[in-house]
Each structure stands twice: as structure tokens, then as C-alpha cells.
Tab-separated table of C-alpha atoms and ligand atoms in Angstrom:
chain	number	residue	atom	x	y	z
B	1	MET	CA	-57.359	28.113	-0.232
B	2	GLN	CA	-58.355	26.016	-3.236
B	3	LYS	CA	-55.841	23.249	-3.867
B	4	CYS	CA	-55.123	21.359	-7.048
B	5	VAL	CA	-55.030	17.966	-5.301
B	6	SER	CA	-58.408	16.782	-4.068
B	7	VAL	CA	-60.607	13.707	-3.949
B	8	HIS	CA	-62.957	15.362	-6.469
B	9	ASN	CA	-62.417	15.255	-10.201
B	10	SER	CA	-61.586	18.274	-12.330
B	11	ALA	CA	-64.948	18.887	-13.978
B	12	GLU	CA	-66.672	18.596	-10.607
B	13	ARG	CA	-64.275	21.117	-9.118
B	14	LEU	CA	-64.726	23.463	-12.060
B	15	VAL	CA	-68.450	23.431	-11.360
B	16	SER	CA	-68.279	23.681	-7.564
B	17	ASP	CA	-65.364	26.128	-7.203
B	18	VAL	CA	-65.851	28.328	-10.253
B	19	ILE	CA	-69.066	28.023	-12.244
B	20	LYS	CA	-71.663	27.617	-9.448
B	21	PRO	CA	-70.351	30.492	-7.288
B	22	GLY	CA	-70.473	32.714	-10.413
B	23	LEU	CA	-66.693	33.109	-10.581
B	24	CYS	CA	-66.196	32.048	-14.218
B	25	SER	CA	-64.561	34.914	-16.123
B	26	GLY	CA	-65.656	33.621	-19.540
B	27	CYS	CA	-62.051	33.380	-20.745
B	28	GLY	CA	-62.733	30.197	-22.767
B	29	ALA	CA	-59.566	28.360	-21.636
B	30	CYS	CA	-61.426	25.209	-20.530
B	31	ILE	CA	-63.174	24.781	-23.886
B	32	GLY	CA	-62.086	22.544	-26.754
B	33	TYR	CA	-60.271	19.605	-25.123
B	34	CYS	CA	-63.192	17.324	-24.326
B	35	PRO	CA	-66.788	17.002	-25.473
B	36	TYR	CA	-68.169	17.575	-21.974
B	37	ILE	CA	-67.469	21.277	-21.546
B	38	LYS	CA	-69.263	23.684	-23.829
B	39	SER	CA	-69.559	27.425	-24.183
B	40	PHE	CA	-73.020	28.838	-24.607
B	41	GLY	CA	-72.268	32.302	-25.900
B	42	GLU	CA	-70.259	33.833	-23.073
B	43	ARG	CA	-71.275	31.189	-20.502
B	44	VAL	CA	-69.528	27.892	-19.840
B	45	GLY	CA	-71.295	24.683	-18.871
B	46	VAL	CA	-70.123	21.173	-17.954
B	47	VAL	CA	-72.601	18.913	-19.718
B	48	HIS	CA	-71.202	15.612	-18.440
B	49	ASP	CA	-68.763	14.540	-15.764
B	50	CYS	CA	-65.580	13.003	-17.239
B	51	LYS	CA	-64.218	11.591	-13.936
B	52	LYS	CA	-60.663	12.737	-14.686
B	53	SER	CA	-58.819	13.940	-11.608
B	54	GLU	CA	-56.128	15.938	-13.412
B	55	GLY	CA	-58.156	17.342	-16.287
B	56	THR	CA	-56.890	20.276	-18.308
B	57	CYS	CA	-60.078	22.255	-17.710
B	58	TYR	CA	-59.321	22.919	-14.050
B	59	ARG	CA	-55.570	23.177	-14.552
B	60	VAL	CA	-55.835	26.126	-16.938
B	61	CYS	CA	-58.730	27.964	-15.273
B	62	PRO	CA	-57.658	31.419	-14.039
B	63	ARG	CA	-60.140	31.175	-11.163
B	64	ALA	CA	-58.837	27.780	-9.975
B	65	ALA	CA	-55.831	27.841	-7.610
B	66	THR	CA	-53.525	30.472	-9.115
B	67	SER	CA	-50.053	31.224	-7.859
B	68	PHE	CA	-48.930	34.505	-9.359
B	69	THR	CA	-45.546	33.935	-7.727
B	70	ASN	CA	-45.032	30.770	-9.801
B	71	LEU	CA	-46.659	32.013	-13.013
B	72	ARG	CA	-44.501	35.155	-13.047
B	73	LYS	CA	-41.412	32.946	-13.310
B	74	ILE	CA	-42.482	31.706	-16.775
B	75	PRO	CA	-42.012	34.980	-18.682
B	76	PHE	CA	-39.837	36.946	-16.270
B	77	GLY	CA	-37.616	34.448	-14.389
B	78	ASP	CA	-36.674	35.124	-10.790
B	79	VAL	CA	-36.594	38.922	-10.988
B	80	GLU	CA	-38.072	41.160	-8.326
B	81	THR	CA	-41.639	42.249	-9.038
B	82	ASP	CA	-43.286	45.599	-8.406
B	83	PRO	CA	-46.264	44.529	-6.242
B	84	VAL	CA	-48.612	47.032	-7.924
B	85	PHE	CA	-47.566	47.056	-11.608
B	86	GLY	CA	-46.037	43.553	-11.791
B	87	SER	CA	-42.773	42.886	-13.644
B	88	PHE	CA	-41.982	45.521	-16.232
B	89	LYS	CA	-39.129	47.125	-18.084
B	90	GLU	CA	-40.831	50.356	-19.123
B	91	ILE	CA	-44.175	52.138	-18.895
B	92	ASN	CA	-44.820	54.522	-21.784
B	93	TYR	CA	-47.447	56.203	-23.883
B	94	ALA	CA	-47.668	54.764	-27.404
B	95	ARG	CA	-49.807	54.917	-30.528
B	96	ALA	CA	-49.903	53.353	-33.982
B	97	CYS	CA	-48.171	55.419	-36.679
B	98	ASP	CA	-50.728	54.345	-39.287
B	99	GLU	CA	-53.656	56.773	-39.277
B	100	ASP	CA	-56.134	54.159	-40.486
B	101	ILE	CA	-55.268	51.852	-37.570
B	102	ARG	CA	-55.542	54.779	-35.150
B	103	SER	CA	-58.942	55.786	-36.466
B	104	ARG	CA	-60.297	52.228	-36.181
B	105	GLY	CA	-58.560	51.339	-32.886
B	106	GLN	CA	-60.114	51.810	-29.486
B	107	TYR	CA	-57.521	54.439	-28.532
B	108	GLY	CA	-54.100	54.612	-30.175
B	109	GLY	CA	-54.477	51.259	-31.984
B	110	VAL	CA	-51.286	49.850	-30.398
B	111	VAL	CA	-52.697	46.337	-29.976
B	112	THR	CA	-53.658	46.180	-33.633
B	113	ALA	CA	-50.397	47.705	-34.916
B	114	LEU	CA	-48.209	45.402	-32.802
B	115	SER	CA	-50.260	42.315	-33.680
B	116	ILE	CA	-49.964	43.026	-37.409
B	117	TYR	CA	-46.234	43.656	-37.018
B	118	ALA	CA	-45.806	40.421	-35.036
B	119	LEU	CA	-47.604	38.549	-37.825
B	120	GLN	CA	-45.585	40.160	-40.596
B	121	THR	CA	-42.260	39.467	-38.857
B	122	GLY	CA	-43.105	35.838	-38.043
B	123	VAL	CA	-43.308	36.249	-34.261
B	124	ILE	CA	-46.843	34.867	-34.586
B	125	ASP	CA	-48.675	33.117	-37.419
B	126	SER	CA	-52.137	33.788	-36.010
B	127	ALA	CA	-53.798	35.575	-33.102
B	128	LEU	CA	-56.776	34.733	-30.922
B	129	MET	CA	-58.819	37.916	-30.924
B	130	THR	CA	-62.319	39.293	-30.500
B	131	GLY	CA	-64.340	39.971	-33.594
B	132	GLY	CA	-67.947	41.097	-33.917
B	133	SER	CA	-69.044	44.306	-32.255
B	134	PHE	CA	-69.849	45.618	-28.795
B	135	THR	CA	-73.365	44.281	-29.289
B	136	GLY	CA	-72.085	40.782	-30.145
B	137	ALA	CA	-68.466	39.843	-29.390
B	138	ARG	CA	-67.048	36.708	-31.048
B	139	PRO	CA	-63.783	34.785	-30.515
B	140	PHE	CA	-61.800	34.846	-33.750
B	141	ILE	CA	-58.582	33.336	-35.146
B	142	ALA	CA	-56.946	36.141	-37.148
B	143	SER	CA	-54.196	35.092	-39.525
B	144	SER	CA	-53.904	38.065	-41.862
B	145	ALA	CA	-53.425	41.795	-41.381
B	146	GLY	CA	-56.954	42.388	-42.691
B	147	GLU	CA	-58.438	39.976	-40.143
B	148	ILE	CA	-56.508	41.605	-37.291
B	149	LEU	CA	-57.739	44.998	-38.460
B	150	ALA	CA	-61.307	43.714	-38.488
B	151	CYS	CA	-61.006	42.924	-34.748
B	152	THR	CA	-60.168	46.481	-33.638
B	153	GLY	CA	-62.166	48.070	-30.871
B	154	SER	CA	-63.063	46.989	-27.341
B	155	LYS	CA	-66.079	44.835	-26.731
B	156	TYR	CA	-66.737	45.185	-23.023
B	157	THR	CA	-68.235	41.738	-22.565
B	158	ALA	CA	-66.283	38.548	-21.952
B	159	ALA	CA	-65.532	37.125	-25.393
B	160	PRO	CA	-64.102	33.624	-24.702
B	161	ASN	CA	-61.143	34.061	-27.110
B	162	LEU	CA	-59.228	31.094	-25.674
B	163	SER	CA	-62.052	28.719	-26.637
B	164	VAL	CA	-60.708	28.696	-30.207
B	165	PHE	CA	-57.126	27.780	-29.240
B	166	GLN	CA	-57.652	24.110	-30.071
B	167	ASP	CA	-59.144	25.088	-33.440
B	168	ALA	CA	-56.013	27.134	-34.157
B	169	VAL	CA	-53.849	24.113	-33.241
B	170	LYS	CA	-55.936	21.879	-35.511
B	171	GLU	CA	-55.588	24.410	-38.326
B	172	GLY	CA	-51.823	23.933	-37.984
B	173	PHE	CA	-50.798	27.259	-36.460
B	174	ASN	CA	-47.562	26.927	-34.514
B	175	ASN	CA	-46.971	30.419	-33.139
B	176	ILE	CA	-50.252	31.566	-31.768
B	177	GLY	CA	-50.670	35.043	-30.342
B	178	VAL	CA	-53.200	35.748	-27.628
B	179	VAL	CA	-54.859	39.135	-27.196
B	180	GLY	CA	-56.921	39.129	-24.069
B	181	ARG	CA	-58.178	40.407	-20.784
B	182	PRO	CA	-56.038	39.748	-17.672
B	183	CYS	CA	-57.879	36.500	-16.831
B	184	GLN	CA	-57.098	35.288	-20.355
B	185	CYS	CA	-53.413	36.139	-19.949
B	186	THR	CA	-53.294	34.154	-16.697
B	187	ALA	CA	-55.015	31.213	-18.394
B	188	ALA	CA	-52.685	31.465	-21.401
B	189	ARG	CA	-49.610	31.237	-19.121
B	190	LYS	CA	-51.122	28.154	-17.486
B	191	MET	CA	-51.893	26.686	-20.933
B	192	GLN	CA	-48.266	27.173	-22.005
B	193	GLN	CA	-47.315	24.630	-19.311
B	194	VAL	CA	-49.609	21.880	-20.633
B	195	ALA	CA	-47.933	19.804	-23.339
B	196	GLU	CA	-51.047	17.600	-23.946
B	197	ILE	CA	-52.897	20.580	-25.416
B	198	LYS	CA	-49.820	21.912	-27.244
B	199	GLY	CA	-49.843	24.953	-24.992
B	200	GLU	CA	-46.246	25.736	-26.004
B	201	ARG	CA	-47.670	26.991	-29.299
B	202	ILE	CA	-48.797	30.178	-27.542
B	203	SER	CA	-45.935	32.414	-28.535
B	204	LEU	CA	-46.961	35.967	-27.627
B	205	ILE	CA	-49.418	37.388	-25.119
B	206	ILE	CA	-50.698	40.950	-25.461
B	207	GLY	CA	-52.821	41.785	-22.436
B	208	LEU	CA	-55.419	44.504	-22.048
B	209	PHE	CA	-55.950	46.606	-18.937
B	210	CYS	CA	-59.322	45.633	-17.521
B	211	MET	CA	-61.224	46.783	-14.447
B	212	GLY	CA	-64.151	44.524	-15.339
B	213	SER	CA	-66.233	43.076	-18.160
B	214	PHE	CA	-70.006	42.874	-18.554
B	215	SER	CA	-72.173	39.770	-18.262
B	216	PRO	CA	-74.262	38.604	-21.254
B	217	GLU	CA	-77.304	40.419	-19.753
B	218	PHE	CA	-75.609	43.640	-20.836
B	219	TYR	CA	-76.525	42.852	-24.466
B	220	LYS	CA	-80.207	42.828	-23.525
B	221	PHE	CA	-79.847	46.123	-21.685
B	222	ILE	CA	-78.181	47.749	-24.712
B	223	LYS	CA	-80.970	46.559	-26.961
B	224	GLU	CA	-83.710	47.707	-24.642
B	225	LYS	CA	-82.115	51.145	-24.450
B	226	GLY	CA	-81.891	51.295	-28.261
B	227	LEU	CA	-78.107	51.701	-28.056
B	228	ASP	CA	-77.407	48.870	-30.503
B	229	GLU	CA	-77.595	51.334	-33.399
B	230	TYR	CA	-74.213	52.803	-32.322
B	231	GLU	CA	-70.881	51.439	-33.609
B	232	LYS	CA	-68.414	52.093	-30.803
B	233	MET	CA	-68.595	52.020	-27.040
B	234	ASP	CA	-66.102	53.458	-24.552
B	235	ILE	CA	-65.916	53.973	-20.793
B	236	PRO	CA	-63.796	57.030	-20.101
B	237	GLY	CA	-65.901	57.586	-16.953
B	238	ASP	CA	-69.471	57.597	-18.209
B	239	VAL	CA	-70.355	55.006	-20.860
B	240	ASN	CA	-70.161	56.624	-24.293
B	241	PHE	CA	-71.662	55.381	-27.563
B	242	LYS	CA	-70.684	56.745	-30.985
B	243	LYS	CA	-71.631	56.404	-34.614
B	244	ASP	CA	-70.284	58.867	-37.183
B	245	ASN	CA	-71.037	62.263	-35.617
B	246	LYS	CA	-73.761	60.943	-33.363
B	247	GLU	CA	-72.959	60.437	-29.672
B	248	THR	CA	-74.753	59.620	-26.471
B	249	SER	CA	-73.756	58.532	-22.981
B	250	LEU	CA	-75.050	56.861	-19.825
B	251	PRO	CA	-73.881	57.309	-16.241
B	252	TYR	CA	-71.642	54.369	-15.252
B	253	ASP	CA	-73.937	53.655	-12.307
B	254	GLU	CA	-76.632	52.488	-14.751
B	255	VAL	CA	-74.430	49.643	-16.016
B	256	ARG	CA	-72.500	48.755	-12.849
B	257	GLU	CA	-74.843	45.854	-12.039
B	258	TYR	CA	-73.822	44.078	-15.278
B	259	ILE	CA	-70.155	43.685	-14.286
B	260	ARG	CA	-69.392	39.973	-13.999
B	261	ASN	CA	-69.105	38.705	-10.445
B	262	SER	CA	-65.811	37.092	-11.413
B	263	CYS	CA	-64.251	40.522	-12.020
B	264	SER	CA	-64.754	41.572	-8.413
B	265	ILE	CA	-62.178	38.974	-7.321
B	266	CYS	CA	-59.692	39.777	-10.103
B	267	PHE	CA	-56.311	40.729	-8.642
B	268	ASP	CA	-54.766	41.696	-11.961
B	269	PRO	CA	-56.192	44.807	-13.680
B	270	LEU	CA	-53.035	45.323	-15.802
B	271	SER	CA	-52.514	41.848	-17.339
B	272	GLU	CA	-49.315	41.325	-15.374
B	273	LEU	CA	-48.455	38.017	-16.990
B	274	ALA	CA	-48.549	39.326	-20.559
B	275	ASP	CA	-45.477	40.083	-22.672
B	276	LEU	CA	-46.942	43.540	-23.283
B	277	SER	CA	-49.888	45.219	-21.545
B	278	VAL	CA	-51.954	47.896	-23.245
B	279	GLY	CA	-54.616	50.207	-21.828
B	280	SER	CA	-56.013	53.695	-22.124
B	281	THR	CA	-54.183	56.709	-20.755
B	282	GLU	CA	-57.382	58.066	-19.165
B	283	TYR	CA	-56.057	61.420	-20.285
B	284	ASP	CA	-55.296	61.562	-23.983
B	285	TYR	CA	-57.570	59.168	-25.866
B	286	GLY	CA	-55.470	59.184	-29.055
B	287	TRP	CA	-52.753	57.301	-27.147
B	288	ASN	CA	-52.388	54.067	-25.201
B	289	THR	CA	-50.484	53.205	-22.074
B	290	LEU	CA	-47.971	50.508	-23.068
B	291	ILE	CA	-46.267	48.414	-20.391
B	292	ILE	CA	-43.280	46.546	-21.760
B	293	ARG	CA	-42.809	43.477	-19.604
B	294	SER	CA	-40.900	40.470	-21.026
B	295	GLU	CA	-37.783	40.309	-23.203
B	296	LYS	CA	-39.955	39.079	-26.071
B	297	GLY	CA	-42.397	41.953	-25.627
B	298	SER	CA	-39.556	44.428	-25.387
B	299	ASN	CA	-37.909	43.218	-28.602
B	300	LEU	CA	-41.210	43.445	-30.477
B	301	ALA	CA	-42.150	46.915	-29.209
B	302	LYS	CA	-38.655	48.365	-29.694
B	303	GLU	CA	-38.335	46.936	-33.195
B	304	ALA	CA	-41.838	48.170	-34.086
B	305	ALA	CA	-40.905	51.650	-32.866
B	306	ALA	CA	-37.616	51.597	-34.815
B	307	ASN	CA	-39.504	50.599	-37.976
B	308	GLY	CA	-42.156	53.320	-37.734
B	309	ILE	CA	-44.996	50.989	-36.721
B	310	ILE	CA	-45.661	52.553	-33.329
B	311	GLU	CA	-44.612	55.828	-31.769
B	312	ILE	CA	-43.517	55.737	-28.129
B	313	LYS	CA	-43.258	58.701	-25.748
B	314	GLU	CA	-42.580	59.111	-22.066
B	315	TYR	CA	-45.369	58.500	-19.566
B	316	PRO	CA	-46.124	61.854	-17.898
B	317	ALA	CA	-44.484	61.550	-14.467
B	318	PRO	CA	-47.310	63.250	-12.506
B	319	ARG	CA	-49.824	60.708	-13.871
B	320	LEU	CA	-47.998	57.534	-12.808
B	321	PRO	CA	-49.019	57.825	-9.114
B	322	LEU	CA	-52.671	57.998	-10.249
B	323	LEU	CA	-52.368	54.691	-12.115
B	324	ARG	CA	-50.479	53.176	-9.176
B	325	LYS	CA	-53.178	54.263	-6.740
B	326	ALA	CA	-56.063	52.909	-8.848
B	327	VAL	CA	-54.354	49.515	-9.210
B	328	PHE	CA	-53.265	49.406	-5.559
B	329	ASN	CA	-56.843	50.050	-4.409
B	330	LYS	CA	-58.277	47.375	-6.720
B	331	LYS	CA	-55.770	44.769	-5.480
B	332	LYS	CA	-56.387	45.706	-1.850
B	333	ARG	CA	-60.170	45.391	-2.301
B	334	VAL	CA	-59.710	41.895	-3.741
B	335	LEU	CA	-57.436	40.736	-0.920
B	336	GLU	CA	-60.040	41.893	1.570
B	337	ARG	CA	-62.692	39.631	0.014
B	338	PRO	CA	-63.234	36.267	1.715
B	339	ASP	CA	-64.239	34.627	-1.588
B	340	ALA	CA	-60.942	35.391	-3.403
B	341	THR	CA	-59.671	31.981	-2.301
B	342	TYR	CA	-58.182	31.023	-5.686
B	343	LEU	CA	-55.382	33.516	-5.212
B	344	GLU	CA	-52.043	32.289	-3.895
B	345	ILE	CA	-49.592	35.102	-3.234
B	346	SER	CA	-46.827	35.416	-0.669
B	347	GLY	CA	-47.572	36.671	2.828
B	348	GLN	CA	-45.203	39.543	2.140
B	349	GLU	CA	-47.135	40.642	-0.947
B	350	ARG	CA	-50.456	40.311	0.843
B	351	GLU	CA	-49.145	42.387	3.739
B	352	TYR	CA	-47.967	45.112	1.342
B	353	PHE	CA	-51.581	45.754	0.374
B	354	LEU	CA	-53.319	45.043	3.645
B	355	ALA	CA	-50.976	46.940	5.988
B	356	ASN	CA	-52.032	50.535	6.494
B	357	GLY	CA	-50.877	52.776	3.667
B	358	GLY	CA	-49.128	49.930	1.900
B	359	GLY	CA	-46.613	52.302	0.338
B	360	ALA	CA	-48.637	52.998	-2.821
S	401	FAD	C1	-63.678	44.150	-21.128
S	401	FAD	C2	-62.613	45.211	-21.246
S	401	FAD	C3	-62.397	46.098	-20.192
S	401	FAD	C4	-61.398	47.080	-20.277
S	401	FAD	N1	-61.177	47.920	-19.207
S	401	FAD	C5	-60.212	48.848	-19.274
S	401	FAD	C6	-59.948	49.717	-18.161
S	401	FAD	O1	-60.605	49.647	-17.128
S	401	FAD	N2	-58.934	50.629	-18.279
S	401	FAD	C7	-58.168	50.722	-19.416
S	401	FAD	O2	-57.266	51.561	-19.477
S	401	FAD	N3	-58.393	49.903	-20.476
S	401	FAD	C8	-59.373	48.975	-20.426
S	401	FAD	N4	-59.589	48.126	-21.483
S	401	FAD	C9	-58.636	48.147	-22.623
S	401	FAD	C10	-58.995	49.163	-23.663
S	401	FAD	O3	-60.404	49.216	-23.867
S	401	FAD	C11	-58.304	48.841	-25.013
S	401	FAD	O4	-58.625	47.515	-25.394
S	401	FAD	C12	-56.806	48.920	-24.924
S	401	FAD	O5	-56.422	50.181	-24.458
S	401	FAD	C13	-56.168	48.701	-26.320
S	401	FAD	O6	-56.467	49.801	-27.101
S	401	FAD	P1	-56.040	49.848	-28.627
S	401	FAD	O7	-56.394	51.194	-29.186
S	401	FAD	O8	-54.650	49.376	-28.754
S	401	FAD	O9	-57.060	48.753	-29.193
S	401	FAD	P2	-57.266	48.125	-30.637
S	401	FAD	O10	-56.078	48.343	-31.504
S	401	FAD	O11	-58.598	48.587	-31.119
S	401	FAD	O12	-57.335	46.564	-30.312
S	401	FAD	C14	-58.263	46.062	-29.412
S	401	FAD	C15	-58.023	44.572	-29.283
S	401	FAD	O13	-58.788	44.110	-28.183
S	401	FAD	C16	-59.356	42.861	-28.499
S	401	FAD	N5	-60.602	42.763	-27.745
S	401	FAD	C17	-61.707	43.519	-27.894
S	401	FAD	N6	-62.628	43.161	-26.992
S	401	FAD	C18	-62.109	42.142	-26.282
S	401	FAD	C19	-62.596	41.322	-25.230
S	401	FAD	N7	-63.810	41.465	-24.718
S	401	FAD	N8	-61.796	40.350	-24.745
S	401	FAD	C20	-60.556	40.167	-25.259
S	401	FAD	N9	-60.039	40.914	-26.262
S	401	FAD	C21	-60.805	41.887	-26.754
S	401	FAD	C22	-59.576	42.875	-30.002
S	401	FAD	O14	-59.430	41.583	-30.507
S	401	FAD	C23	-58.454	43.792	-30.495
S	401	FAD	O15	-57.380	43.017	-30.914
S	401	FAD	C24	-60.604	47.168	-21.438
S	401	FAD	C25	-60.837	46.296	-22.518
S	401	FAD	C26	-61.832	45.315	-22.425
S	401	FAD	C27	-62.054	44.387	-23.590
């Protein structure tokens, strides 16, 4: 197990435990506090050793020692957790009511609709999002409805959204929303605990489902294949590319090698530590799956539904076991890996997955 207390300093540990073994998820959480850690596109590098033993960089890294048991207590308290889905109040289908948001969104546009609503009701005053396109993702601080709308759509690479958190603090934002992949939600919960970086200013976390993101080499592959002329990419099974009425697709096996190594040790495909988690339905692509987790997330989603911002309907009961099985299998695969040493979960939880059947 990796431990937070060691004779080595933080930057050294970040390099030896995370960056060198290829386990950096590109979340961006370690960027912006000191001049010695830089992001180069979607890669992170330590350019100088700072000699600090309790540096923020290692403390907030989602691939440094991570106790889900402890982190869950921040948003959910001491409640019992579903080992597969995490803590939740409800799992539903949902979509944005606004047709324009739906047509621009990846699926039902729930992330965009809820982020705009959170901004307009003062729950957040800005959101760390991903701008650009699937051929060039960029971290972005969105502070208007138009800017949030401009960030719609999934970019399947690892945009380091959290790298601009310190910029948002410097710009004077006090209630910062985070939209991110599961690793970014884990990092954001860790950041909330660090007063020196004003982590308490993170006020809402909307997490995406994520079974993996692509390494920067994926951009080169897309270009070589001439796929950069398309506007939207999706992975409903095969990898689909669309522009207006033009469509093409590739078998997933052709892109599998570009999945970041870090994703193979990710225990959290559903962004368990978020206030709200949003994914596809893998069934009806005009809708999202919406997992309502925390009290804060619940208030926002319920209010948004009551005010005609999102539409919520019941999750089809026969489909829930399929989601449960996919997540169970992913978690089990991770626990079986000898290099998933960052993960600290209880023996009971580990046993649930590793014992035959596991009850999923
Ligand atoms: C790398 C990646 C892998 C994913 N894998 C799965 C999966 O296996 N199964 C599944 O059901 N869903 C997956 N998703 C989530 C899915 O693609 C949609 O993002 C989600 O369903 C929200 O849909 P929406 O219509 O509400 O999105 P929109 O309303 O279009 O909003 C999308 C939001 O995602 C943010 N975003 C885009 N790209 C990134 C990125 N790289 N990092 C962080 N934030 C980003 C944007 O800022 C925007 O706010 C994945 C998303 C990403 C980025």
C-alpha cells in the first residue's frame, strides 16, 4: 500500500508512485500551486524538486493513497454504501427540457442543463469544464450560460480541468463547480480538504461515468485516419464520428491501445464521490442516466425538475442489473491487479468483489 507518510518528499513520490509507472490520470489537480509542476498538454511533469514533505501535489492526487471509505464521509456522512454503485438516493433516466441543449449535448444534455441552472440559481459562480473539441480538449473556466453551452459534448481524452482551479480562485470565484471524470471527482474531494489552496471553494461536483479515457497519442491516430474533419465522437460500442449527416465508425478494438494506463486501475467508473453522476443509458441515446447522490445534488436535481429544466423518468428495472454487472466486473478486475496499490478500501468491501459471485 502507498502511504502518505514517508521519508521521501511529495514531488519525488508523485514522480515515483504515479508519473513514472504511467498511472497519472491527467486530472490536473496537482497543477497551479507551485512553479515546479507543469502540464504539457495532457501530460504532467515535475520540472524541479521542491523538497516539501507534505506538498499539496501528492495530497490531492487521485492515484496517491486514496481511501474511498474516508472520502465518502465528506459528502455522504456515515451512511451505508452500495459497494457497486456507491452512495446514492436515486438512479433515474433524465434529459434536458431545452431542445437546443439536447441537440448540442452528448446525450440528453443533463450536465449542461444542470450546470446552467446551478449557475443561474447561485449554487455555483463558475464551473471547471472541458472546452475545445474531441480533436483538442481544453480545460476551461465557464462563468456564463453561453460558456457552459460551448463546453457541451464528450472529449474522450483526459482534459486536465482541475489545472485551472487556482486560476478560478485568483479570478475571485467563490463557489466553483467541477465537471469531471471519476478521477477528477476523487481529486476534487481531496482538494476540498486543503485550506491552503482554498479547496473549500469547490461547491458542486458533477461527475461523468467513465470506463476510460484516451492518451494524447489518440489525437495523432485521429489525424492520421482523417477523422478530424468530424465534429462529434461517441462510443456506444464501436467508435462513431459524426458531422451533419455524415457518419463513420471504427471497431473499438482499433482504439483500445490508446486507453490511458491509469484507467486500468480506476476503481470508480461511476464518479461515486460526486454530488450527481451522469452517464449514457446505453439504450436510449436521447437520455442520460442520472445518479442522485448527495443532499446538495438532490436539491439541485429536484428543483431543476420542478422548474422544467430537466425531465426525470424511472430507470427501466430490467436494465439496472446490466449496469450493476458492468460496474461490478470493472471493480473486480481492478482489485485483482497487483499495481492498484493506491486504493485503500475495507477488507469487507474487497471481499465482496473478490469472493466468488460477489452478490452482483
Ligand atoms: C473520457 C470520457 C469517458 C466516458 N465514458 C463513459 C462510459 O464508459 N459510459 C458512459 O455511460 N458514459 C461515459 N462518459 C460520459 C458521457 O460521454 C457523457 O459525458 C455524459 O453522459 C454526460 O452527457 P450529457 O449529454 O449530459 O453531456 P453534455 O451536456 O454534453 O456535457 C458534457 C460535459 O462533459 C464535460 N467534458 C467533456 N469532455 C470531458 C473530459 N475529457 N473530461 C472532463 N469533462 C469533460 C464538458 O465540459 C461538459 O460539461 C464518458 C465521458 C468522458 C469525457
